[in-house]
mmCIF file of C-alpha atoms in Angstrom:
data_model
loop_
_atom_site.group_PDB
_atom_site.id
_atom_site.type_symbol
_atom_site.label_atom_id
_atom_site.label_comp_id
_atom_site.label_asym_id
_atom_site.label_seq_id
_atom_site.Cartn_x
_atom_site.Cartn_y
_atom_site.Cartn_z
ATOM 1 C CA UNK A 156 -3.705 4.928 12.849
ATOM 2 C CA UNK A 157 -5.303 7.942 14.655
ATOM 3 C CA UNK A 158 -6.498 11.307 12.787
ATOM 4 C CA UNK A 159 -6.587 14.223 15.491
ATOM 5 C CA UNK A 160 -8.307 16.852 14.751
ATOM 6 C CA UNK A 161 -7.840 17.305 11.077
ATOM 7 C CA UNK A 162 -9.335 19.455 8.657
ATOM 8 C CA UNK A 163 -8.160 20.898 4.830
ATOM 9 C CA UNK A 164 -8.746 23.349 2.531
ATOM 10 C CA UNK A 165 -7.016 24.680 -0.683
ATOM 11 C CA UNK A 166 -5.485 27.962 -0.581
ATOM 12 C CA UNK A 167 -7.775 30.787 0.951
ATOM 13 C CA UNK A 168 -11.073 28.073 0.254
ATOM 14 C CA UNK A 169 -13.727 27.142 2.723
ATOM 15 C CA UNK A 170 -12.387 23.934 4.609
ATOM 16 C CA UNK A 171 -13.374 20.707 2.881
ATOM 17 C CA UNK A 172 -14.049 19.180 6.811
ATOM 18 C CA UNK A 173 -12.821 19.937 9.842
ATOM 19 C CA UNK A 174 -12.336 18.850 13.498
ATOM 20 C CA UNK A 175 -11.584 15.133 12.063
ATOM 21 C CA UNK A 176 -10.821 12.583 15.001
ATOM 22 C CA UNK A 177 -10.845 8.974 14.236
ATOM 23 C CA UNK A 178 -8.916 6.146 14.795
ATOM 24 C CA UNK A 179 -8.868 3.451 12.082
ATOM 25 C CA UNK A 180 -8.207 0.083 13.753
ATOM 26 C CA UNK A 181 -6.826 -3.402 11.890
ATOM 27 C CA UNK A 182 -9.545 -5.770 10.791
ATOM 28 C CA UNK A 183 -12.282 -2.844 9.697
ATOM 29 C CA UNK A 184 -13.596 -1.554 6.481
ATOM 30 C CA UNK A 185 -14.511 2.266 6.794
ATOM 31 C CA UNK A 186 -17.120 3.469 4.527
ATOM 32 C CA UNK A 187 -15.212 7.451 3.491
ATOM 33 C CA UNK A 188 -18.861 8.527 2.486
ATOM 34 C CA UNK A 189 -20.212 11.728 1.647
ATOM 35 C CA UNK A 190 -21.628 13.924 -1.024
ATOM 36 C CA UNK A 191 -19.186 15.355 -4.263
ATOM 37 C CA UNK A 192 -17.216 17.806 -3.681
ATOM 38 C CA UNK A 193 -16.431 16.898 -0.101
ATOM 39 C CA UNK A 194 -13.605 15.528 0.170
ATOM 40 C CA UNK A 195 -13.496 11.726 0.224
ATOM 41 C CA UNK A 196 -10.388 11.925 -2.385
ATOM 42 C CA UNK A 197 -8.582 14.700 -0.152
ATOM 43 C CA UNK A 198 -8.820 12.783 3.087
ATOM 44 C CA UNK A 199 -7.590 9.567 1.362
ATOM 45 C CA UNK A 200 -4.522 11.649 -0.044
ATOM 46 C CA UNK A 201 -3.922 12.567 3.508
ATOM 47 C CA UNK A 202 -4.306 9.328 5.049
ATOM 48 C CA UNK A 203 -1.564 7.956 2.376
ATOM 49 C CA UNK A 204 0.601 9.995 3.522
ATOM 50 C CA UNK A 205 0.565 12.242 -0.019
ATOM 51 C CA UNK A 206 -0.983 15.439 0.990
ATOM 52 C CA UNK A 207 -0.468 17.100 4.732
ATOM 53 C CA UNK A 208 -3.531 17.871 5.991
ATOM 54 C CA UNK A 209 -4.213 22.006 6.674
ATOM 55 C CA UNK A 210 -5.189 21.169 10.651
ATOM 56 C CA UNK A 211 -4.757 18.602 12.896
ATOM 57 C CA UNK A 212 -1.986 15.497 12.631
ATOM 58 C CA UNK A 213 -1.797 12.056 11.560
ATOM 59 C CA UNK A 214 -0.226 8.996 14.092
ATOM 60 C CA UNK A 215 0.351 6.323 11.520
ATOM 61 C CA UNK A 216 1.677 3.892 14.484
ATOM 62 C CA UNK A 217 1.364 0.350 13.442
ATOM 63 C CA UNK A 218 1.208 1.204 9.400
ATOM 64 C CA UNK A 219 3.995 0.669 7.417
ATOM 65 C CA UNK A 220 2.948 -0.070 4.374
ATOM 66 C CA UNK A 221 0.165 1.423 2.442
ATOM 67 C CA UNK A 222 -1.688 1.094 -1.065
ATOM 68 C CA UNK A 223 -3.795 2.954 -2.858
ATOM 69 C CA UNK A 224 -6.259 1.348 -5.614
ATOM 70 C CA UNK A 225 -7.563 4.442 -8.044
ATOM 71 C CA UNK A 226 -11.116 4.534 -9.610
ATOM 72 C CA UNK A 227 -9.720 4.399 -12.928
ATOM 73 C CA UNK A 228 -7.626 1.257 -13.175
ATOM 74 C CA UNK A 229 -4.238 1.969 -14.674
ATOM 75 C CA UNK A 230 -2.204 -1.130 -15.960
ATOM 76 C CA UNK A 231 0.428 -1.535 -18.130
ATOM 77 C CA UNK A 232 -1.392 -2.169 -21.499
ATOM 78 C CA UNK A 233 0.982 -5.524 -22.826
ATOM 79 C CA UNK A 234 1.240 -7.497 -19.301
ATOM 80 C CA UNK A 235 -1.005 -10.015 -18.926
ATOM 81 C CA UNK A 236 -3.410 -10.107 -15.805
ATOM 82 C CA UNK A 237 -1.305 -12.494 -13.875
ATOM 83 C CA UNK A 238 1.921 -10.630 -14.364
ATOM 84 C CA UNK A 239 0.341 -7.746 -12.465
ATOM 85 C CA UNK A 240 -0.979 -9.571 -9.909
ATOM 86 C CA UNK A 241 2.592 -11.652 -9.056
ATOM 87 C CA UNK A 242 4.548 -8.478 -9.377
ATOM 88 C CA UNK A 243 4.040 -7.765 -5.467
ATOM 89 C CA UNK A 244 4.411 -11.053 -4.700
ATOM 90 C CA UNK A 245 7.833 -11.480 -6.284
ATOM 91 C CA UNK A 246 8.433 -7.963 -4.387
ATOM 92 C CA UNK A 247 8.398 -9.427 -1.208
ATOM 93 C CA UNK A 248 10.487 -11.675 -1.924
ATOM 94 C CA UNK A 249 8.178 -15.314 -2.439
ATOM 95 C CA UNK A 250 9.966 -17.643 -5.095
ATOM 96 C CA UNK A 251 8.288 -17.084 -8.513
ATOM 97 C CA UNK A 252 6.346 -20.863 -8.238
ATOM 98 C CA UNK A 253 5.085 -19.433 -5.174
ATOM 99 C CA UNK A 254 4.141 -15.836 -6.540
ATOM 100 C CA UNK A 255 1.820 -17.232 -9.650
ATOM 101 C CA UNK A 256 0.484 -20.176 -7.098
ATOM 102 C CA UNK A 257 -1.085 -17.402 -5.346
ATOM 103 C CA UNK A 258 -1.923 -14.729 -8.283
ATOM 104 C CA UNK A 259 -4.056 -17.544 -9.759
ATOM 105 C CA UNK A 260 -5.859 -17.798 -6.140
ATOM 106 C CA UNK A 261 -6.813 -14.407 -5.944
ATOM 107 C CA UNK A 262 -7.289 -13.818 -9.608
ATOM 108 C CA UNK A 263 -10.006 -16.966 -8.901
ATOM 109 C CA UNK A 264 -11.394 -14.934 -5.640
ATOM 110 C CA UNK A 265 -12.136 -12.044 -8.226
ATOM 111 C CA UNK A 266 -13.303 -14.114 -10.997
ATOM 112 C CA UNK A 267 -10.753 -13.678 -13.556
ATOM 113 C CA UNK A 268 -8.730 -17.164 -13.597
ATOM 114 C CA UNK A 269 -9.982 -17.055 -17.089
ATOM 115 C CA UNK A 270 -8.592 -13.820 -18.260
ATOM 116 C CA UNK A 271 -5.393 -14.962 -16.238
ATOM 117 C CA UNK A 272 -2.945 -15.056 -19.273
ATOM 118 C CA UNK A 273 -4.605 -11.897 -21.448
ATOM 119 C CA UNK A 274 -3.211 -8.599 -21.749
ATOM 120 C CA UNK A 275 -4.250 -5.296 -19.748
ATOM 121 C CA UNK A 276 -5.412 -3.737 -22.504
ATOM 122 C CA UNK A 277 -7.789 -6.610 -23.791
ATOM 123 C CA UNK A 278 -9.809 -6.460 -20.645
ATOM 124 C CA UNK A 279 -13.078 -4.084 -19.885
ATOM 125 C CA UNK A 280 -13.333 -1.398 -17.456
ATOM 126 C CA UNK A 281 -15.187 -3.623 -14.768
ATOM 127 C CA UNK A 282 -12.496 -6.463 -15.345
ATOM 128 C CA UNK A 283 -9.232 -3.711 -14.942
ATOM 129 C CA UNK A 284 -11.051 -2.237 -12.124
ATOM 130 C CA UNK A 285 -11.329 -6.342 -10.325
ATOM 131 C CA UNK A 286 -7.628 -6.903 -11.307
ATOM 132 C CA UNK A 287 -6.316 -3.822 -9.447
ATOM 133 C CA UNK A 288 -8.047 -4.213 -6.662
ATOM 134 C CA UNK A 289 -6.074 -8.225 -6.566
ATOM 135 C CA UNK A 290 -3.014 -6.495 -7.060
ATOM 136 C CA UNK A 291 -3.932 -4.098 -4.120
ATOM 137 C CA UNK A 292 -4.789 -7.539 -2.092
ATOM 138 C CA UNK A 293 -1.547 -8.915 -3.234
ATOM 139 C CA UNK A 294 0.448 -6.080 -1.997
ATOM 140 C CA UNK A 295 -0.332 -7.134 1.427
ATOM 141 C CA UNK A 296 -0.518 -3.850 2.521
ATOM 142 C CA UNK A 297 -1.219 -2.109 6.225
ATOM 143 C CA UNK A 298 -3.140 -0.076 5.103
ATOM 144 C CA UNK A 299 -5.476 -0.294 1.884
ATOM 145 C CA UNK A 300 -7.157 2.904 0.600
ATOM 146 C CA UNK A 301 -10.061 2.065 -2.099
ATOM 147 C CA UNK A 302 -12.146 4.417 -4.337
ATOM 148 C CA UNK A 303 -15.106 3.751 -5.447
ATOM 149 C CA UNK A 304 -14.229 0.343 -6.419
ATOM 150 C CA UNK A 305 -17.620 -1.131 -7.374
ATOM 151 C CA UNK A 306 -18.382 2.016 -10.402
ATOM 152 C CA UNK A 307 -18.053 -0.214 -12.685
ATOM 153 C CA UNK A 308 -19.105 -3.335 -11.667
ATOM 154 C CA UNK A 309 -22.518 -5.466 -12.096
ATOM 155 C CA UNK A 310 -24.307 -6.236 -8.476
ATOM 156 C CA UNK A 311 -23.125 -9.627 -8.059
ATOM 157 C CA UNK A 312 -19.621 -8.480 -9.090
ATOM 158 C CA UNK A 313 -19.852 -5.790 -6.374
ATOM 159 C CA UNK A 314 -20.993 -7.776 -3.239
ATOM 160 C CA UNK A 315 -17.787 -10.078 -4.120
ATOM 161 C CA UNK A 316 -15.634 -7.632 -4.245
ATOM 162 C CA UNK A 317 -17.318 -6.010 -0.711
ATOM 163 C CA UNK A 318 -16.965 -9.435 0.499
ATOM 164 C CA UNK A 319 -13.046 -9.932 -0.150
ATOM 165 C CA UNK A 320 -12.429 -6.438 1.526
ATOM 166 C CA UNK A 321 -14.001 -7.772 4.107
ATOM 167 C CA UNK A 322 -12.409 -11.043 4.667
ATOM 168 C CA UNK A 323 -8.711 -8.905 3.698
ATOM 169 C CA UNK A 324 -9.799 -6.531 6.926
ATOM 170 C CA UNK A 325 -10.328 -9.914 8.999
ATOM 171 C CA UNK A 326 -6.755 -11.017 7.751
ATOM 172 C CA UNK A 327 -5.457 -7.568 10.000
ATOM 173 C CA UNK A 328 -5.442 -5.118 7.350
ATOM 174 C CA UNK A 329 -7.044 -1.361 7.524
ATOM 175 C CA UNK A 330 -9.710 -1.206 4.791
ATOM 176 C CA UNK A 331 -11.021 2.392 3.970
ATOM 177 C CA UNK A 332 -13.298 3.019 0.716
ATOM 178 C CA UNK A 333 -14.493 6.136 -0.585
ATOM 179 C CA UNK A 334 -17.933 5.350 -1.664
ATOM 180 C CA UNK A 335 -21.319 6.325 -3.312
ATOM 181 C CA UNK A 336 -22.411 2.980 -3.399
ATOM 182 C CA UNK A 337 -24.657 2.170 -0.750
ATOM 183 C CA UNK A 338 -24.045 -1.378 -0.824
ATOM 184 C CA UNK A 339 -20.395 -1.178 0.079
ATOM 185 C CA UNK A 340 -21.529 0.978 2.886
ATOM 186 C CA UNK A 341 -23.536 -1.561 4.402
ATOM 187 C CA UNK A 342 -20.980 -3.805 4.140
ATOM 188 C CA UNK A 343 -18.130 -2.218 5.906
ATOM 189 C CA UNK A 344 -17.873 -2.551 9.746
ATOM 190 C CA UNK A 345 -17.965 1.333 10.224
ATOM 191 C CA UNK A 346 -18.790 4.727 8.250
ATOM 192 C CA UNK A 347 -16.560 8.019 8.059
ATOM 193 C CA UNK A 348 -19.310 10.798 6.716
ATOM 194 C CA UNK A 349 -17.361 13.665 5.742
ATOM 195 C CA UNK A 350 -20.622 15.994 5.661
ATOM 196 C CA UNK A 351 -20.405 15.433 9.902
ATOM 197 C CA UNK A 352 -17.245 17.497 9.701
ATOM 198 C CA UNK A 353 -18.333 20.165 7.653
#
């Protein structure tokens, strides 16, 4: 996936960045870094396809399939954890044996095989937060857009939740995370600093 040359702005606005060119490569986690205000939620709207950018063009070659876990988790409030997390299993088609085998895996990888069979709405912030970024895992996307997935999360919760992106990005996958969090920017492979395209 290659950005050339991109920039945005709203309306009649100063541009938000400019002169973008990077190409995101399977098996990395980019760090989208930079202060408020510029841009990191713009440039992942573009690179899901959702918003064109202003300047410049996107190449998506090689990306198919993309997902896009929100800073405030949004589940539906009756399912249980593991229904959400087998949902795009059983979407691509795995038998439904098969899809809770491996919900309860990666519910386990994000520490909540315990809060498997509760509802969405009975779980904290910090626990929706873990649970949509399994589904995201589950979706087994090309491309997986993050942001700022370790607000609400404890240290130790965080680095395990760095970690997984990381071993997802070894499994092929384009990671990118908008960030503030300076421990998930040490952990990815590479860094995307908006303010150097201001």
């Amino acid at each position: 996936m290659t950005l050339q040359q991109v920039g945005h702005r709203f309306g009649q606005r100063v541009m938000l960045f400019h002169d973008v060119n990077v190409t995101l490569q399977a098996g990395h986690v980019y760090a989208l870094v930079g202060p408020s205000g510029s841009g990191k939620s713009t440039m992942l709207s573009i690179l899901a396809g959702w918003t064109t950018p202003t300047e410049g063009e996107v190449l998506r070659h090689g990306v198919w399939r993309v997902n896009w876990v929100f800073q405030n988790p949004c589940g539906v409030a009756r399912r249980t954890a593991i229904d959400h997390v087998m949902l795009p299993y059983l979407a691509q088609g795995v038998t439904v044996e098969c899809a809770e085998r491996r919900a309860r895996a990666l519910l386990a990888e994000f520490g909540l095989e315990r809060l498997a069979d509760r509802q969405y709405r009975e779980l904290s912030g910090g626990e929706a937060q873990r649970l949509m970024l399994a589904r995201g895992v589950a979706c087994n996307a090309d491309l997986l857009l993050v942001d700022e997935p370790t607000a609400q999360l404890d240290i130790h919760t965080a680095d395990t939740v760095n970690a997984r992106l990381g071993a997802l990005a070894r499994r092929g996958t384009i990671v990118v995370v908008a960030t503030h969090d300076h421990r998930t920017r040490d952990a990815a492979t590479d860094v995307i600093d908006l303010e150097d395209y201001q």
